[in-house]
């Protein structure tokens, strides 16, 4: 066995071997994979081998598409057949909301380039003659379906073997029956991988250990947020009707998914495989896989399967005539949002995760492709935030994971509404004023474990969402909150913001090396700053306030806490000249904004609030009511006169009460996240993570004024300089959509030239309540970004006319926020 390697991949399932294959393809030949048993010994051996292209996520969709394309060419490349049956995939709809979901998905599929068709019940019957179209008491009528002609199913073991062959031909080595037993850092900074067969020293280590992720992570003190859930499928004997159909010349039937009954059905040796996503499937191995489990399975639970078996029999009556041969019940790795964990581990360097795969056969190709890119090139080729392991934080502990993963599993097939908020493991993290806001009618959502008020239901109004792809029950109330903030004064609780303080003589230089803008020079000044990737894409967005000559307050998105904290920490100078502390939990944040916000605040502080004494884009520590050391920042994300008050958390109750008392005469009220979304769209404020990602540079995003190419150096500078010389491939645009009746854009819709080809994509969309316009923002070819350009946007399958608006269509001169 080798004792040195550039990278060691731990785990020989489809995902680990794909990672090895892609590292070798990138030219790293001194890479090895170790597997405690044999290749495929984990979940890979018992997977059903389905390769669904369907995925609502732009990132995951791209990974799956890459996989399917790769698997088609692997046999020719490696000489190993992978048994890929391109049967197509058929997803049925029995209610209009399901059709809306498919149509929404089609927008994403279009932007990724995945072929699909929406088909009629008649076409379903043609494609799938053994189906019952329904429309009677026992079986709902099929009203349409989504059809992917290009995917199907594969033999997971064959796939793994083909990847193994490809990896080996690139020089990679694989050691089976070699278990990693410990992982240590040597004095020189390398990894020492301790294995049952001896030690290997490595620069990089990749964990791809599937159901073992918890115990693997603990070897280096990481609580990896993945716990498996039981997953079953039934293998049926030969089905006489199917056999007749096939012997009569019928082609292999598409993989069938009756989403509204939560099961899939595919052919297997003239019989069937039926796989449900049942209610009540338990999480397993929360503390690790016991030694005895090995290649075992759990006992089948027919009771849990029965409702799905019955539903499938109603839809495909011939199922009744075939006996059950086997029930496979195995652990399937899950994460709280159902997407895998692909990317760097937090807190430790050169440790990479490719864990938490619940569609790991489908995702293996794409996951290995992008992780290898990341390891070798220092960054991935596409935006990977949706799968970045650091999208979860310390809150994703054992109890949270069990509750959330079970919930995610049972909801695999439920309709993925854009405004859906699921109830498990809630409330977890709350602002101190949670109960107060509940009494004010808060309708809660959750992000990064935090409860956030999405909107406030007035007295007598139902306090819940009716989820939809269209305007729904809260539309009017969100509009009222927008008008409250635009016309009077509103308060938002943004306590979840990520907050760091950087103190010390090296802080300014360090931050300047990280971000494209110049960090503020004068104490009291604020600057919006973007940390870029080496290729010039946008990695993070920070609002940086210089509190004192050597003290900076750094605020970023609430969901970016671990993602940003890890980055900041890993990039700190090693000379001790900067002390970085994460003060997210120590400070709360209320936004007080609207034309009367100054008058409200003036009643609570002696600090000057007029423009002369407290101009826009400045901040300082003031007293507000009895609260001391409140960082008042004259910025906000809604484009109104106002302040963000970042206060010591113990003052939350006092401050809220004081603001309400002072604001009563102006009609102050609470404003939620959805109103903020509407207002920030009206101001063309780009949202980190959706509008600002590593797929686009600040020049493409129209953030030129936040880039200082004249600065000595910062990460991404060379790439930006090159882009400036070459010209940008896309440009940011704010777009008005015409003729919307009830379905506003939501982001990820394709943009077309009128009657012509696709020319871009939206990244966000919402109704602008103050402007009374349906708005989208996104990226188009540069020549189409001029104000007045006519475009078309596809919303839920319908092409709508759209016009490019000037940036910041609401108050373009910023009169209100500078008032
Ligand atoms: C019943 C069932 C049906 C499924 N059907 C599908 C499907 O149709 N389509 C689909 O895409 N997905 C399906 N899946 C999911 C799929 O099986 C997994 O997502 C996929 O196999 C994950 O691959 P992996 O390489 O991440 O993990 P695994 O295949 O579990 O591999 C991890 C490997 O790491 C090894 N290992 C662990 N710890 C160590 C250590 N310390 N040292 C060395 N080696 C170690 C293990 O022995 C194991 O071989 C199904 C899952 C189940 C349970």
Short mmCIF file of C-alpha atoms in Angstrom, two decimals, residues 9-380:
data_model
loop_
_atom_site.label_atom_id
_atom_site.label_comp_id
_atom_site.label_asym_id
_atom_site.label_seq_id
_atom_site.Cartn_x
_atom_site.Cartn_y
_atom_site.Cartn_z
CA UNK A 9 -10.83 9.33 -0.70
CA UNK A 10 -12.48 7.44 2.14
CA UNK A 11 -15.43 5.28 1.05
CA UNK A 12 -15.91 3.09 -1.98
CA UNK A 13 -19.56 3.71 -2.93
CA UNK A 14 -20.63 5.30 -6.18
CA UNK A 15 -19.87 8.76 -4.79
CA UNK A 16 -16.35 8.03 -3.50
CA UNK A 17 -15.32 6.19 -6.66
CA UNK A 18 -16.71 9.00 -8.82
CA UNK A 19 -14.66 11.49 -6.81
CA UNK A 20 -11.56 9.39 -7.36
CA UNK A 21 -12.34 9.08 -11.07
CA UNK A 22 -12.72 12.83 -11.46
CA UNK A 23 -9.55 13.60 -9.49
CA UNK A 24 -7.68 11.28 -11.83
CA UNK A 25 -9.36 12.90 -14.84
CA UNK A 26 -8.13 16.28 -13.59
CA UNK A 27 -4.61 14.88 -13.78
CA UNK A 28 -4.02 13.91 -10.17
CA UNK A 29 -2.64 10.41 -10.56
CA UNK A 30 -1.28 10.00 -7.03
CA UNK A 31 -4.70 9.57 -5.45
CA UNK A 32 -6.04 6.57 -3.56
CA UNK A 33 -9.37 5.35 -2.29
CA UNK A 34 -9.77 3.21 0.78
CA UNK A 35 -12.85 1.12 1.49
CA UNK A 36 -13.47 -0.70 4.75
CA UNK A 37 -15.18 -3.65 3.00
CA UNK A 38 -15.59 -4.01 -0.76
CA UNK A 39 -16.58 -1.37 -3.30
CA UNK A 40 -20.38 -0.79 -3.25
CA UNK A 41 -20.65 -2.36 0.24
CA UNK A 42 -22.63 0.64 1.55
CA UNK A 43 -25.97 1.88 0.21
CA UNK A 44 -24.74 1.58 -3.34
CA UNK A 45 -25.23 -2.19 -3.59
CA UNK A 46 -28.94 -2.11 -2.84
CA UNK A 47 -29.95 1.11 -4.64
CA UNK A 48 -32.74 0.79 -7.18
CA UNK A 49 -30.63 2.57 -9.76
CA UNK A 50 -33.09 5.24 -10.82
CA UNK A 51 -31.62 8.37 -12.36
CA UNK A 52 -34.29 11.06 -12.16
CA UNK A 53 -33.29 14.32 -13.80
CA UNK A 54 -36.12 16.07 -12.01
CA UNK A 55 -34.89 18.42 -9.29
CA UNK A 56 -36.16 21.85 -8.32
CA UNK A 57 -32.67 23.12 -7.49
CA UNK A 58 -30.64 24.87 -10.19
CA UNK A 59 -27.41 23.47 -8.75
CA UNK A 60 -28.54 19.91 -8.12
CA UNK A 61 -30.25 19.88 -11.51
CA UNK A 62 -26.91 20.64 -13.16
CA UNK A 63 -25.16 17.90 -11.18
CA UNK A 64 -27.78 15.34 -12.18
CA UNK A 65 -27.64 16.36 -15.81
CA UNK A 66 -23.87 15.95 -15.83
CA UNK A 67 -24.25 12.46 -14.27
CA UNK A 68 -26.72 11.27 -16.87
CA UNK A 69 -24.53 12.54 -19.69
CA UNK A 70 -21.42 10.98 -18.13
CA UNK A 71 -23.06 7.59 -17.58
CA UNK A 72 -24.00 7.46 -21.22
CA UNK A 73 -20.41 7.89 -22.37
CA UNK A 74 -18.69 5.82 -19.65
CA UNK A 75 -19.07 2.44 -21.40
CA UNK A 76 -17.28 3.68 -24.51
CA UNK A 77 -14.60 5.34 -22.41
CA UNK A 78 -13.92 2.47 -20.02
CA UNK A 79 -15.12 -0.63 -21.84
CA UNK A 80 -17.38 -1.45 -18.90
CA UNK A 81 -21.12 -1.60 -19.48
CA UNK A 82 -23.18 0.26 -16.88
CA UNK A 83 -26.57 -1.24 -17.81
CA UNK A 84 -28.07 2.20 -18.40
CA UNK A 85 -31.63 1.70 -19.65
CA UNK A 86 -32.83 4.99 -21.14
CA UNK A 87 -36.50 4.33 -20.48
CA UNK A 88 -37.51 7.89 -19.72
CA UNK A 89 -39.27 9.08 -16.59
CA UNK A 90 -42.93 9.86 -16.32
CA UNK A 91 -44.30 11.91 -13.42
CA UNK A 92 -48.05 11.98 -13.10
CA UNK A 93 -50.20 14.86 -11.91
CA UNK A 94 -53.64 14.51 -10.42
CA UNK A 95 -54.16 18.09 -9.21
CA UNK A 96 -53.56 21.57 -10.64
CA UNK A 97 -50.98 22.46 -7.99
CA UNK A 98 -48.88 19.50 -9.09
CA UNK A 99 -49.03 20.74 -12.67
CA UNK A 100 -47.90 24.14 -11.41
CA UNK A 101 -44.95 22.44 -9.75
CA UNK A 102 -43.99 20.69 -12.95
CA UNK A 103 -44.34 23.89 -14.94
CA UNK A 104 -42.18 25.74 -12.43
CA UNK A 105 -39.62 22.97 -12.71
CA UNK A 106 -39.71 23.25 -16.52
CA UNK A 107 -38.43 26.81 -16.22
CA UNK A 108 -35.39 25.55 -14.28
CA UNK A 109 -34.95 22.63 -16.68
CA UNK A 110 -34.94 25.06 -19.59
CA UNK A 111 -32.19 27.15 -18.02
CA UNK A 112 -30.09 24.02 -17.42
CA UNK A 113 -30.80 22.47 -20.81
CA UNK A 114 -32.60 19.34 -19.60
CA UNK A 115 -35.03 18.04 -22.24
CA UNK A 116 -38.60 17.41 -21.00
CA UNK A 117 -42.20 17.49 -22.20
CA UNK A 118 -45.48 18.25 -20.51
CA UNK A 119 -47.88 15.67 -21.86
CA UNK A 120 -51.62 15.00 -21.83
CA UNK A 121 -53.42 12.03 -20.24
CA UNK A 122 -53.87 10.56 -23.72
CA UNK A 123 -50.12 10.68 -24.31
CA UNK A 124 -49.56 9.10 -20.89
CA UNK A 125 -51.71 6.16 -21.95
CA UNK A 126 -49.84 5.86 -25.23
CA UNK A 127 -46.49 5.79 -23.47
CA UNK A 128 -47.65 3.59 -20.67
CA UNK A 129 -50.44 1.28 -21.90
CA UNK A 130 -50.78 -0.64 -18.60
CA UNK A 131 -51.91 2.45 -16.73
CA UNK A 132 -55.38 3.31 -15.47
CA UNK A 133 -56.07 6.98 -16.19
CA UNK A 134 -58.52 7.17 -13.28
CA UNK A 135 -61.29 9.63 -12.73
CA UNK A 136 -63.49 7.48 -10.56
CA UNK A 137 -64.15 7.15 -6.87
CA UNK A 138 -61.08 5.11 -6.06
CA UNK A 139 -58.48 6.64 -8.38
CA UNK A 140 -57.96 10.30 -9.10
CA UNK A 141 -57.89 11.32 -12.76
CA UNK A 142 -54.51 11.99 -14.30
CA UNK A 143 -54.68 15.54 -15.60
CA UNK A 144 -51.24 15.64 -17.19
CA UNK A 145 -47.66 14.54 -16.68
CA UNK A 146 -44.05 15.59 -16.94
CA UNK A 147 -41.96 13.36 -19.18
CA UNK A 148 -38.18 13.17 -19.32
CA UNK A 149 -37.20 11.08 -22.32
CA UNK A 150 -33.46 11.02 -21.58
CA UNK A 151 -33.09 9.37 -18.19
CA UNK A 152 -33.96 5.95 -16.83
CA UNK A 153 -32.15 3.49 -14.61
CA UNK A 154 -28.72 2.01 -14.24
CA UNK A 155 -27.01 -0.83 -12.36
CA UNK A 156 -25.24 0.94 -9.46
CA UNK A 157 -22.56 -1.74 -9.09
CA UNK A 158 -21.75 -1.67 -12.81
CA UNK A 159 -21.56 2.10 -12.68
CA UNK A 160 -19.15 1.94 -9.74
CA UNK A 161 -16.99 -0.60 -11.56
CA UNK A 162 -16.85 1.57 -14.69
CA UNK A 163 -15.79 4.55 -12.60
CA UNK A 164 -13.20 2.37 -10.91
CA UNK A 165 -11.78 1.35 -14.27
CA UNK A 166 -11.67 4.94 -15.42
CA UNK A 167 -9.96 6.04 -12.19
CA UNK A 168 -7.38 3.27 -12.39
CA UNK A 169 -6.52 4.06 -15.95
CA UNK A 170 -5.75 7.57 -14.73
CA UNK A 171 -3.29 6.16 -12.18
CA UNK A 172 -5.52 6.09 -9.09
CA UNK A 173 -5.30 3.18 -6.66
CA UNK A 174 -8.03 1.49 -4.67
CA UNK A 175 -7.54 -0.47 -1.47
CA UNK A 176 -10.46 -2.57 -0.31
CA UNK A 177 -10.70 -4.01 3.20
CA UNK A 178 -8.89 -0.93 4.39
CA UNK A 179 -10.71 1.06 7.03
CA UNK A 180 -9.83 4.55 8.13
CA UNK A 181 -9.59 4.29 11.91
CA UNK A 182 -8.36 7.79 12.73
CA UNK A 183 -7.37 11.01 11.03
CA UNK A 184 -4.63 13.21 12.41
CA UNK A 185 -2.84 16.36 11.38
CA UNK A 186 0.95 16.07 11.31
CA UNK A 187 3.23 18.83 12.53
CA UNK A 188 3.95 19.76 8.92
CA UNK A 189 0.25 20.22 8.16
CA UNK A 190 -0.38 17.03 6.20
CA UNK A 191 -3.07 14.50 7.03
CA UNK A 192 -2.09 11.19 8.53
CA UNK A 193 -4.85 8.75 7.57
CA UNK A 194 -4.63 5.85 9.98
CA UNK A 195 -6.04 2.72 8.41
CA UNK A 196 -6.41 -0.92 9.33
CA UNK A 197 -3.57 -1.60 6.84
CA UNK A 198 -1.15 1.15 7.86
CA UNK A 199 -0.85 4.92 7.58
CA UNK A 200 -1.09 7.12 4.50
CA UNK A 201 0.13 10.71 4.50
CA UNK A 202 -1.96 12.97 2.31
CA UNK A 203 -2.41 16.61 1.39
CA UNK A 204 -6.19 16.27 0.96
CA UNK A 205 -8.75 13.90 2.41
CA UNK A 206 -12.28 13.36 1.08
CA UNK A 207 -15.00 11.76 3.18
CA UNK A 208 -17.49 9.80 1.07
CA UNK A 209 -18.63 7.39 3.71
CA UNK A 210 -22.40 7.42 3.19
CA UNK A 211 -24.23 6.14 6.25
CA UNK A 212 -21.02 6.35 8.26
CA UNK A 213 -20.74 10.13 7.97
CA UNK A 214 -21.48 10.75 11.67
CA UNK A 215 -18.68 8.57 12.97
CA UNK A 216 -16.31 9.63 10.21
CA UNK A 217 -16.84 13.29 11.08
CA UNK A 218 -16.27 12.72 14.76
CA UNK A 219 -12.74 11.52 14.03
CA UNK A 220 -11.92 15.21 13.45
CA UNK A 221 -14.52 16.75 15.74
CA UNK A 222 -17.11 17.49 13.03
CA UNK A 223 -20.82 16.88 13.55
CA UNK A 224 -21.66 16.14 9.92
CA UNK A 225 -25.36 16.92 9.41
CA UNK A 226 -26.36 13.63 7.84
CA UNK A 227 -28.28 10.79 9.45
CA UNK A 228 -29.75 7.94 7.40
CA UNK A 229 -33.42 7.06 7.21
CA UNK A 230 -34.92 3.67 6.36
CA UNK A 231 -35.89 3.36 2.72
CA UNK A 232 -37.65 0.40 1.16
CA UNK A 233 -38.67 -0.97 -2.16
CA UNK A 234 -40.58 -4.07 -3.15
CA UNK A 235 -39.33 -6.44 -5.84
CA UNK A 236 -42.17 -8.22 -7.60
CA UNK A 237 -42.20 -11.52 -9.46
CA UNK A 238 -42.96 -11.72 -13.14
CA UNK A 239 -46.09 -9.78 -14.03
CA UNK A 240 -48.07 -11.71 -16.70
CA UNK A 241 -49.59 -8.57 -18.28
CA UNK A 242 -46.24 -6.88 -18.47
CA UNK A 243 -44.67 -9.99 -19.95
CA UNK A 244 -47.43 -10.16 -22.58
CA UNK A 245 -46.97 -6.50 -23.41
CA UNK A 246 -43.20 -6.82 -23.73
CA UNK A 247 -43.29 -10.08 -25.71
CA UNK A 248 -45.78 -8.38 -28.00
CA UNK A 249 -43.09 -5.87 -28.92
CA UNK A 250 -43.76 -3.16 -26.33
CA UNK A 251 -40.66 -1.17 -25.35
CA UNK A 252 -39.51 -0.98 -21.74
CA UNK A 253 -41.89 1.28 -19.90
CA UNK A 254 -40.72 4.60 -18.54
CA UNK A 255 -40.04 4.79 -14.82
CA UNK A 256 -43.41 5.87 -13.45
CA UNK A 257 -43.87 8.24 -10.56
CA UNK A 258 -47.24 8.93 -9.08
CA UNK A 259 -46.08 11.88 -7.05
CA UNK A 260 -49.45 12.48 -5.41
CA UNK A 261 -49.31 8.94 -3.98
CA UNK A 262 -45.60 9.08 -3.18
CA UNK A 263 -44.22 6.06 -5.04
CA UNK A 264 -42.23 5.08 -8.11
CA UNK A 265 -42.58 1.97 -10.24
CA UNK A 266 -40.14 0.54 -12.70
CA UNK A 267 -39.71 -2.66 -14.64
CA UNK A 268 -37.38 -5.36 -13.33
CA UNK A 269 -37.05 -8.69 -15.16
CA UNK A 270 -40.65 -8.73 -16.44
CA UNK A 271 -41.78 -7.79 -12.95
CA UNK A 272 -41.68 -4.54 -11.03
CA UNK A 273 -39.81 -2.57 -8.44
CA UNK A 274 -42.14 -0.41 -6.38
CA UNK A 275 -40.51 2.22 -4.19
CA UNK A 276 -42.54 4.45 -1.89
CA UNK A 277 -41.50 7.35 0.30
CA UNK A 278 -43.60 6.43 3.28
CA UNK A 279 -44.76 8.25 6.37
CA UNK A 280 -43.18 6.96 9.55
CA UNK A 281 -39.84 5.81 8.11
CA UNK A 282 -37.44 6.13 11.06
CA UNK A 283 -34.00 7.69 11.14
CA UNK A 284 -31.31 5.11 11.93
CA UNK A 285 -27.72 5.13 13.12
CA UNK A 286 -27.90 8.61 14.64
CA UNK A 287 -24.73 7.78 16.54
CA UNK A 288 -23.01 5.77 13.84
CA UNK A 289 -23.38 2.43 12.08
CA UNK A 290 -22.81 -0.49 14.43
CA UNK A 291 -20.03 -2.91 13.45
CA UNK A 292 -22.44 -5.79 12.94
CA UNK A 293 -24.45 -3.99 10.25
CA UNK A 294 -21.97 -4.26 7.40
CA UNK A 295 -23.82 -5.19 4.23
CA UNK A 296 -27.06 -6.03 6.07
CA UNK A 297 -30.54 -4.72 5.51
CA UNK A 298 -33.37 -3.94 7.90
CA UNK A 299 -36.47 -6.05 8.17
CA UNK A 300 -39.11 -4.99 5.61
CA UNK A 301 -42.10 -3.11 7.04
CA UNK A 302 -45.03 -4.10 4.87
CA UNK A 303 -47.54 -2.15 6.92
CA UNK A 304 -45.77 1.09 6.06
CA UNK A 305 -45.69 0.09 2.42
CA UNK A 306 -49.32 -0.95 2.11
CA UNK A 307 -51.02 2.38 1.37
CA UNK A 308 -48.60 2.87 -1.52
CA UNK A 309 -49.00 -0.69 -2.76
CA UNK A 310 -52.76 -0.19 -2.84
CA UNK A 311 -52.45 3.13 -4.63
CA UNK A 312 -50.11 1.59 -7.19
CA UNK A 313 -52.50 -1.30 -7.73
CA UNK A 314 -55.31 1.11 -8.45
CA UNK A 315 -53.15 2.91 -10.99
CA UNK A 316 -51.58 -0.19 -12.51
CA UNK A 317 -54.15 -2.96 -11.94
CA UNK A 318 -51.88 -5.69 -13.31
CA UNK A 319 -49.75 -5.30 -10.16
CA UNK A 320 -52.42 -7.23 -8.30
CA UNK A 321 -51.49 -10.32 -10.25
CA UNK A 322 -47.87 -10.51 -9.26
CA UNK A 323 -46.36 -11.87 -6.11
CA UNK A 324 -43.86 -10.08 -3.95
CA UNK A 325 -40.39 -11.58 -4.29
CA UNK A 326 -38.46 -9.43 -1.86
CA UNK A 327 -38.52 -6.29 0.23
CA UNK A 328 -35.32 -4.30 0.37
CA UNK A 329 -35.10 -1.98 3.35
CA UNK A 330 -31.79 -0.17 3.65
CA UNK A 331 -30.36 2.98 5.18
CA UNK A 332 -30.35 5.98 2.89
CA UNK A 333 -28.28 9.00 3.92
CA UNK A 334 -30.33 12.15 4.47
CA UNK A 335 -29.75 15.79 5.30
CA UNK A 336 -32.32 18.27 6.62
CA UNK A 337 -33.05 19.68 3.14
CA UNK A 338 -32.55 16.47 1.19
CA UNK A 339 -29.58 17.79 -0.79
CA UNK A 340 -26.09 16.35 -0.35
CA UNK A 341 -23.07 17.87 1.38
CA UNK A 342 -20.45 18.54 -1.28
CA UNK A 343 -17.53 20.84 -0.58
CA UNK A 344 -15.05 21.85 2.10
CA UNK A 345 -15.49 20.84 5.71
CA UNK A 346 -15.61 23.74 8.16
CA UNK A 347 -12.90 24.52 10.72
CA UNK A 348 -10.33 22.20 9.11
CA UNK A 349 -8.29 22.74 5.98
CA UNK A 350 -7.96 20.36 3.05
CA UNK A 351 -10.75 18.16 4.28
CA UNK A 352 -13.62 17.68 1.85
CA UNK A 353 -17.06 16.17 2.19
CA UNK A 354 -19.05 14.24 -0.37
CA UNK A 355 -21.63 12.97 2.07
CA UNK A 356 -25.37 12.95 2.75
CA UNK A 357 -26.44 11.58 -0.63
CA UNK A 358 -30.02 10.37 -0.82
CA UNK A 359 -29.98 10.25 -4.65
CA UNK A 360 -26.37 9.21 -4.67
CA UNK A 361 -26.46 7.09 -7.79
CA UNK A 362 -27.98 9.97 -9.72
CA UNK A 363 -25.73 12.56 -8.12
CA UNK A 364 -22.45 10.60 -7.99
CA UNK A 365 -21.19 11.77 -11.39
CA UNK A 366 -21.92 15.45 -10.86
CA UNK A 367 -20.82 15.39 -7.21
CA UNK A 368 -17.45 13.88 -8.10
CA UNK A 369 -17.03 16.25 -11.04
CA UNK A 370 -17.51 19.45 -9.04
CA UNK A 371 -15.72 18.29 -5.91
CA UNK A 372 -12.65 17.34 -7.94
CA UNK A 373 -12.82 20.72 -9.64
CA UNK A 374 -12.95 22.40 -6.23
CA UNK A 375 -10.04 20.41 -4.79
CA UNK A 376 -7.76 20.73 -7.80
CA UNK A 377 -8.64 24.25 -8.97
CA UNK A 378 -9.42 25.75 -5.58
CA UNK A 379 -13.04 26.45 -6.52
CA UNK A 380 -15.94 24.69 -8.18
#
